[in-house]
mmCIF file of C-alpha atoms in Angstrom:
data_model
loop_
_atom_site.group_PDB
_atom_site.id
_atom_site.type_symbol
_atom_site.label_atom_id
_atom_site.label_comp_id
_atom_site.label_asym_id
_atom_site.label_seq_id
_atom_site.Cartn_x
_atom_site.Cartn_y
_atom_site.Cartn_z
ATOM 1 C CA ASP A 1 0.795 -6.493 -20.680
ATOM 2 C CA VAL A 2 -0.389 -5.461 -17.191
ATOM 3 C CA GLN A 3 -3.977 -6.536 -16.606
ATOM 4 C CA LEU A 4 -6.503 -6.676 -13.810
ATOM 5 C CA LEU A 5 -9.671 -8.709 -14.148
ATOM 6 C CA GLU A 6 -12.396 -8.440 -11.529
ATOM 7 C CA SER A 7 -15.087 -11.031 -10.898
ATOM 8 C CA GLY A 8 -17.605 -12.018 -8.283
ATOM 9 C CA GLY A 9 -20.121 -9.213 -8.590
ATOM 10 C CA GLY A 10 -23.829 -9.828 -8.675
ATOM 11 C CA LEU A 11 -27.161 -9.371 -6.974
ATOM 12 C CA VAL A 12 -27.309 -9.978 -3.239
ATOM 13 C CA GLN A 13 -29.939 -9.332 -0.602
ATOM 14 C CA PRO A 14 -29.364 -6.785 2.165
ATOM 15 C CA GLY A 15 -27.404 -8.400 4.967
ATOM 16 C CA GLY A 16 -25.840 -10.880 2.551
ATOM 17 C CA SER A 17 -22.251 -11.530 1.614
ATOM 18 C CA LEU A 18 -20.193 -11.521 -1.576
ATOM 19 C CA ARG A 19 -16.500 -12.040 -2.381
ATOM 20 C CA LEU A 20 -14.899 -10.092 -5.167
ATOM 21 C CA SER A 21 -11.740 -11.286 -6.861
ATOM 22 C CA CYS A 22 -9.216 -9.447 -8.988
ATOM 23 C CA ALA A 23 -6.800 -11.550 -11.026
ATOM 24 C CA ALA A 24 -3.576 -9.709 -11.766
ATOM 25 C CA SER A 25 -1.058 -10.402 -14.526
ATOM 26 C CA GLY A 26 1.908 -8.811 -16.226
ATOM 27 C CA PHE A 27 3.707 -7.520 -13.133
ATOM 28 C CA THR A 28 5.312 -8.751 -9.911
ATOM 29 C CA PHE A 29 2.230 -8.877 -7.737
ATOM 30 C CA THR A 30 3.949 -8.623 -4.361
ATOM 31 C CA ASN A 31 5.825 -5.478 -5.320
ATOM 32 C CA TYR A 32 2.717 -3.317 -5.396
ATOM 33 C CA ALA A 33 -0.075 -2.233 -3.128
ATOM 34 C CA MET A 34 -3.584 -2.887 -4.366
ATOM 35 C CA SER A 35 -6.858 -1.067 -3.771
ATOM 36 C CA TRP A 36 -10.563 -1.367 -4.241
ATOM 37 C CA VAL A 37 -12.453 1.721 -5.410
ATOM 38 C CA ARG A 38 -16.195 1.849 -6.017
ATOM 39 C CA GLN A 39 -18.472 4.083 -7.985
ATOM 40 C CA VAL A 40 -22.214 4.453 -7.914
ATOM 41 C CA PRO A 41 -23.344 5.004 -11.514
ATOM 42 C CA GLY A 42 -23.401 8.694 -12.256
ATOM 43 C CA LYS A 43 -21.473 9.525 -9.104
ATOM 44 C CA GLY A 44 -17.842 10.006 -8.159
ATOM 45 C CA LEU A 45 -15.106 7.599 -7.143
ATOM 46 C CA GLU A 46 -15.032 6.321 -3.566
ATOM 47 C CA TRP A 47 -12.024 4.566 -2.112
ATOM 48 C CA VAL A 48 -12.983 1.359 -0.274
ATOM 49 C CA SER A 49 -9.869 -0.438 0.900
ATOM 50 C CA ALA A 50 -6.199 -0.972 0.251
ATOM 51 C CA ILE A 51 -3.504 -3.511 1.099
ATOM 52 C CA SER A 52 0.249 -3.245 1.072
ATOM 53 C CA GLY A 53 2.360 -5.251 -1.368
ATOM 54 C CA SER A 54 3.341 -7.717 1.387
ATOM 55 C CA GLY A 55 -0.258 -8.078 2.520
ATOM 56 C CA VAL A 56 0.691 -7.197 6.071
ATOM 57 C CA THR A 57 -1.014 -3.839 6.251
ATOM 58 C CA THR A 58 -4.624 -3.146 5.359
ATOM 59 C CA TYR A 59 -6.650 0.015 5.224
ATOM 60 C CA TYR A 60 -10.407 0.591 5.115
ATOM 61 C CA ALA A 61 -12.824 3.448 4.515
ATOM 62 C CA ASP A 62 -14.946 4.206 7.561
ATOM 63 C CA SER A 63 -18.062 3.191 5.632
ATOM 64 C CA VAL A 64 -16.891 -0.424 5.231
ATOM 65 C CA ARG A 65 -14.596 -1.021 8.214
ATOM 66 C CA GLY A 66 -15.779 -4.039 10.169
ATOM 67 C CA ARG A 67 -17.895 -5.343 7.272
ATOM 68 C CA PHE A 68 -15.364 -5.740 4.437
ATOM 69 C CA THR A 69 -12.059 -7.586 4.440
ATOM 70 C CA ILE A 70 -9.305 -7.107 1.871
ATOM 71 C CA SER A 71 -6.735 -9.803 1.254
ATOM 72 C CA ARG A 72 -4.317 -11.027 -1.395
ATOM 73 C CA ASP A 73 -2.924 -14.406 -2.429
ATOM 74 C CA SER A 74 0.533 -14.080 -3.937
ATOM 75 C CA SER A 75 0.489 -17.701 -5.139
ATOM 76 C CA LYS A 76 -2.515 -16.903 -7.294
ATOM 77 C CA ASN A 77 -1.739 -13.236 -8.054
ATOM 78 C CA THR A 78 -5.216 -12.427 -6.887
ATOM 79 C CA LEU A 79 -6.733 -9.687 -4.759
ATOM 80 C CA TYR A 80 -9.915 -10.261 -2.830
ATOM 81 C CA LEU A 81 -12.635 -8.250 -1.154
ATOM 82 C CA GLN A 82 -14.895 -10.144 1.223
ATOM 83 C CA MET A 83 -18.028 -8.111 1.740
ATOM 84 C CA ASN A 84 -20.385 -8.988 4.618
ATOM 85 C CA SER A 85 -23.498 -7.342 6.048
ATOM 86 C CA LEU A 86 -24.129 -5.681 2.700
ATOM 87 C CA ARG A 87 -26.365 -2.639 2.519
ATOM 88 C CA GLY A 88 -28.166 -0.847 -0.258
ATOM 89 C CA ASP A 89 -25.578 1.914 -0.287
ATOM 90 C CA ASP A 90 -22.898 -0.644 -1.138
ATOM 91 C CA THR A 91 -24.451 -0.939 -4.571
ATOM 92 C CA ALA A 92 -21.818 0.232 -7.036
ATOM 93 C CA VAL A 93 -19.278 -0.762 -9.649
ATOM 94 C CA TYR A 94 -16.183 -2.060 -7.818
ATOM 95 C CA TYR A 95 -12.801 -1.536 -9.404
ATOM 96 C CA CYS A 96 -9.543 -3.028 -8.337
ATOM 97 C CA ALA A 97 -6.472 -0.879 -8.943
ATOM 98 C CA LYS A 98 -2.718 -1.386 -8.825
ATOM 99 C CA GLY A 99 -0.605 1.002 -6.826
ATOM 100 C CA THR A 100 2.630 2.518 -7.970
ATOM 101 C CA GLY A 101 4.562 1.342 -4.919
ATOM 102 C CA THR A 102 4.550 -1.201 -2.175
ATOM 103 C CA ASN A 103 2.335 0.927 0.052
ATOM 104 C CA PRO A 104 -0.920 2.537 -1.091
ATOM 105 C CA HIS A 105 0.170 6.072 -0.355
ATOM 106 C CA TYR A 106 0.615 6.820 -4.040
ATOM 107 C CA GLY A 107 -1.311 6.795 -7.273
ATOM 108 C CA MET A 108 -2.969 3.887 -8.942
ATOM 109 C CA ASP A 109 -1.694 3.292 -12.447
ATOM 110 C CA VAL A 110 -3.678 0.289 -13.629
ATOM 111 C CA TRP A 111 -7.412 -0.310 -13.160
ATOM 112 C CA GLY A 112 -9.640 -3.233 -13.941
ATOM 113 C CA GLN A 113 -12.852 -2.819 -15.864
ATOM 114 C CA GLY A 114 -14.991 -3.200 -12.762
ATOM 115 C CA THR A 115 -17.570 -5.632 -11.439
ATOM 116 C CA THR A 116 -21.094 -4.588 -10.494
ATOM 117 C CA VAL A 117 -22.535 -5.250 -7.032
ATOM 118 C CA THR A 118 -26.232 -4.750 -6.506
ATOM 119 C CA VAL A 119 -27.699 -5.010 -3.025
ATOM 120 C CA SER A 120 -31.449 -5.345 -3.201
ATOM 121 C CA SER A 121 -34.288 -7.496 -1.997
ATOM 122 C CA SER B 1 -11.441 13.675 7.443
ATOM 123 C CA TYR B 2 -9.549 15.348 4.675
ATOM 124 C CA VAL B 3 -11.659 16.925 1.982
ATOM 125 C CA LEU B 4 -10.752 17.662 -1.630
ATOM 126 C CA THR B 5 -12.901 20.170 -3.511
ATOM 127 C CA GLN B 6 -13.177 20.330 -7.304
ATOM 128 C CA PRO B 7 -15.444 22.462 -9.495
ATOM 129 C CA PRO B 8 -18.279 20.323 -10.883
ATOM 130 C CA SER B 9 -17.623 21.406 -14.429
ATOM 131 C CA VAL B 10 -15.114 23.192 -16.627
ATOM 132 C CA SER B 11 -15.627 24.062 -20.269
ATOM 133 C CA GLU B 12 -13.131 25.156 -22.865
ATOM 134 C CA ALA B 13 -12.971 25.594 -26.609
ATOM 135 C CA PRO B 14 -10.822 23.284 -28.692
ATOM 136 C CA GLY B 15 -7.214 24.398 -28.848
ATOM 137 C CA GLN B 16 -7.411 26.377 -25.642
ATOM 138 C CA THR B 17 -6.039 25.528 -22.198
ATOM 139 C CA ALA B 18 -8.246 23.914 -19.588
ATOM 140 C CA ARG B 19 -7.374 24.129 -15.902
ATOM 141 C CA ILE B 20 -9.027 21.935 -13.285
ATOM 142 C CA THR B 21 -8.413 22.779 -9.667
ATOM 143 C CA CYS B 22 -8.388 20.607 -6.572
ATOM 144 C CA GLU B 23 -8.474 22.413 -3.229
ATOM 145 C CA GLY B 24 -7.535 21.005 0.130
ATOM 146 C CA ILE B 25 -6.002 22.286 3.311
ATOM 147 C CA ASN B 26 -2.225 22.442 2.796
ATOM 148 C CA ILE B 27 -2.566 20.119 -0.214
ATOM 149 C CA GLY B 28 0.849 21.370 -1.311
ATOM 150 C CA SER B 29 2.391 19.128 1.336
ATOM 151 C CA LYS B 30 0.820 16.027 -0.197
ATOM 152 C CA SER B 31 1.355 14.118 -3.445
ATOM 153 C CA VAL B 32 -1.604 14.631 -5.769
ATOM 154 C CA HIS B 33 -2.679 12.213 -8.459
ATOM 155 C CA TRP B 34 -5.155 12.859 -11.261
ATOM 156 C CA TYR B 35 -7.413 10.429 -13.122
ATOM 157 C CA GLN B 36 -9.392 10.742 -16.319
ATOM 158 C CA GLN B 37 -12.589 8.749 -16.690
ATOM 159 C CA LYS B 38 -14.606 8.603 -19.888
ATOM 160 C CA PRO B 39 -18.218 7.332 -19.876
ATOM 161 C CA GLY B 40 -18.457 3.587 -19.399
ATOM 162 C CA GLN B 41 -14.694 3.214 -18.851
ATOM 163 C CA ALA B 42 -12.416 2.675 -15.913
ATOM 164 C CA PRO B 43 -10.303 5.615 -14.652
ATOM 165 C CA VAL B 44 -6.914 6.251 -16.181
ATOM 166 C CA LEU B 45 -4.032 7.806 -14.302
ATOM 167 C CA VAL B 46 -2.944 10.962 -16.157
ATOM 168 C CA ILE B 47 -0.729 12.668 -13.553
ATOM 169 C CA TYR B 48 1.000 11.287 -10.467
ATOM 170 C CA TYR B 49 3.213 12.775 -7.783
ATOM 171 C CA ASP B 50 1.797 16.259 -8.621
ATOM 172 C CA SER B 51 3.313 16.609 -12.060
ATOM 173 C CA ASP B 52 4.672 13.307 -13.441
ATOM 174 C CA ARG B 53 3.069 11.781 -16.511
ATOM 175 C CA PRO B 54 2.701 8.022 -16.961
ATOM 176 C CA SER B 55 3.958 6.656 -20.250
ATOM 177 C CA GLY B 56 1.425 7.112 -22.996
ATOM 178 C CA ILE B 57 -0.111 10.253 -21.578
ATOM 179 C CA PRO B 58 0.312 13.245 -23.917
ATOM 180 C CA GLU B 59 2.618 16.082 -22.896
ATOM 181 C CA ARG B 60 -0.436 18.320 -23.122
ATOM 182 C CA PHE B 61 -1.341 17.056 -19.626
ATOM 183 C CA SER B 62 0.563 18.690 -16.783
ATOM 184 C CA GLY B 63 0.101 19.229 -13.077
ATOM 185 C CA SER B 64 1.142 21.567 -10.303
ATOM 186 C CA ASN B 65 0.606 21.699 -6.564
ATOM 187 C CA SER B 66 1.204 24.484 -4.072
ATOM 188 C CA GLY B 67 -0.391 25.884 -1.001
ATOM 189 C CA ASN B 68 -4.043 24.848 -0.841
ATOM 190 C CA THR B 69 -4.530 24.188 -4.567
ATOM 191 C CA ALA B 70 -3.446 21.555 -7.018
ATOM 192 C CA THR B 71 -4.103 22.118 -10.703
ATOM 193 C CA LEU B 72 -4.392 19.819 -13.707
ATOM 194 C CA THR B 73 -3.680 21.700 -16.895
ATOM 195 C CA ILE B 74 -4.638 20.396 -20.319
ATOM 196 C CA SER B 75 -3.088 22.371 -23.158
ATOM 197 C CA ARG B 76 -4.529 22.487 -26.671
ATOM 198 C CA VAL B 77 -7.718 20.815 -25.526
ATOM 199 C CA GLU B 78 -9.226 18.267 -27.931
ATOM 200 C CA ALA B 79 -12.694 16.747 -28.187
ATOM 201 C CA GLY B 80 -11.214 13.462 -27.014
ATOM 202 C CA ASP B 81 -10.288 15.076 -23.679
ATOM 203 C CA GLU B 82 -13.937 15.327 -22.681
ATOM 204 C CA ALA B 83 -14.209 13.282 -19.513
ATOM 205 C CA ASP B 84 -14.536 13.412 -15.771
ATOM 206 C CA TYR B 85 -11.343 14.197 -13.918
ATOM 207 C CA TYR B 86 -10.636 13.276 -10.324
ATOM 208 C CA CYS B 87 -7.828 14.352 -7.985
ATOM 209 C CA GLN B 88 -6.639 12.022 -5.234
ATOM 210 C CA VAL B 89 -4.307 12.136 -2.249
ATOM 211 C CA TRP B 90 -3.331 9.904 0.650
ATOM 212 C CA ASP B 91 -4.408 11.399 3.962
ATOM 213 C CA THR B 92 -1.747 10.391 6.441
ATOM 214 C CA SER B 93 -3.760 11.429 9.467
ATOM 215 C CA SER B 94 -6.503 8.905 8.723
ATOM 216 C CA ASP B 95 -4.544 6.506 6.500
ATOM 217 C CA HIS B 96 -7.251 6.868 3.858
ATOM 218 C CA GLN B 97 -7.144 7.520 0.154
ATOM 219 C CA VAL B 98 -9.256 10.552 -0.658
ATOM 220 C CA PHE B 99 -10.816 11.499 -3.973
ATOM 221 C CA GLY B 100 -12.135 14.858 -5.034
ATOM 222 C CA GLY B 101 -15.743 14.977 -6.203
ATOM 223 C CA GLY B 102 -14.731 15.119 -9.842
ATOM 224 C CA THR B 103 -14.862 17.690 -12.602
ATOM 225 C CA LYS B 104 -16.601 17.223 -15.914
ATOM 226 C CA LEU B 105 -14.593 18.750 -18.721
ATOM 227 C CA ALA B 106 -16.648 19.852 -21.695
ATOM 228 C CA VAL B 107 -14.923 20.789 -24.926
ATOM 229 C CA LEU B 108 -17.200 23.222 -26.630
#
């Protein structure tokens, strides 16, 4: 069964850092692009970042470029999102999602249940 | 940056056909994907590549895409279809994924 399990969310002060993880199982991890998508409760979906299946190519939303870093470890079948210089408007539920191909140009067919990040003093 | 526009809400009676639109400049030249999200749950892919259905998604869900409008059509709407629906494309000019603002489907 294909599964994604996020972890690493929590409460952090403005300007702080947090690393999210997404453990993948049930599919060949390196064959698929992966993405992070966030959602403020009650609001819509916002794409954050994506990475190709090989891990060579990364993509970022303008709102997080330079502060967030996406990466993947094929030996651990795990996707990461390193978040630095966090701001209040980064507060959201963060989902990891599996792409349907090796690059993230396509849909996302499996989603984790999300991990909550709260940035507040 | 590329913008996708969805109506905030759509309502339909049970058994009828609900249509949710997603407008974007020349969206017909892009592949559109649709997600269903129920309260407290993660999104679920219901249509990809404009009109393909993932396994497990009922045939009542269909999609089309032409010109400046993509449409998600839900036939024989049921109470269980009440959810927020989001369209999504990849914008090649910015190398960004783009989501529409979402449409809340109410089944009256």
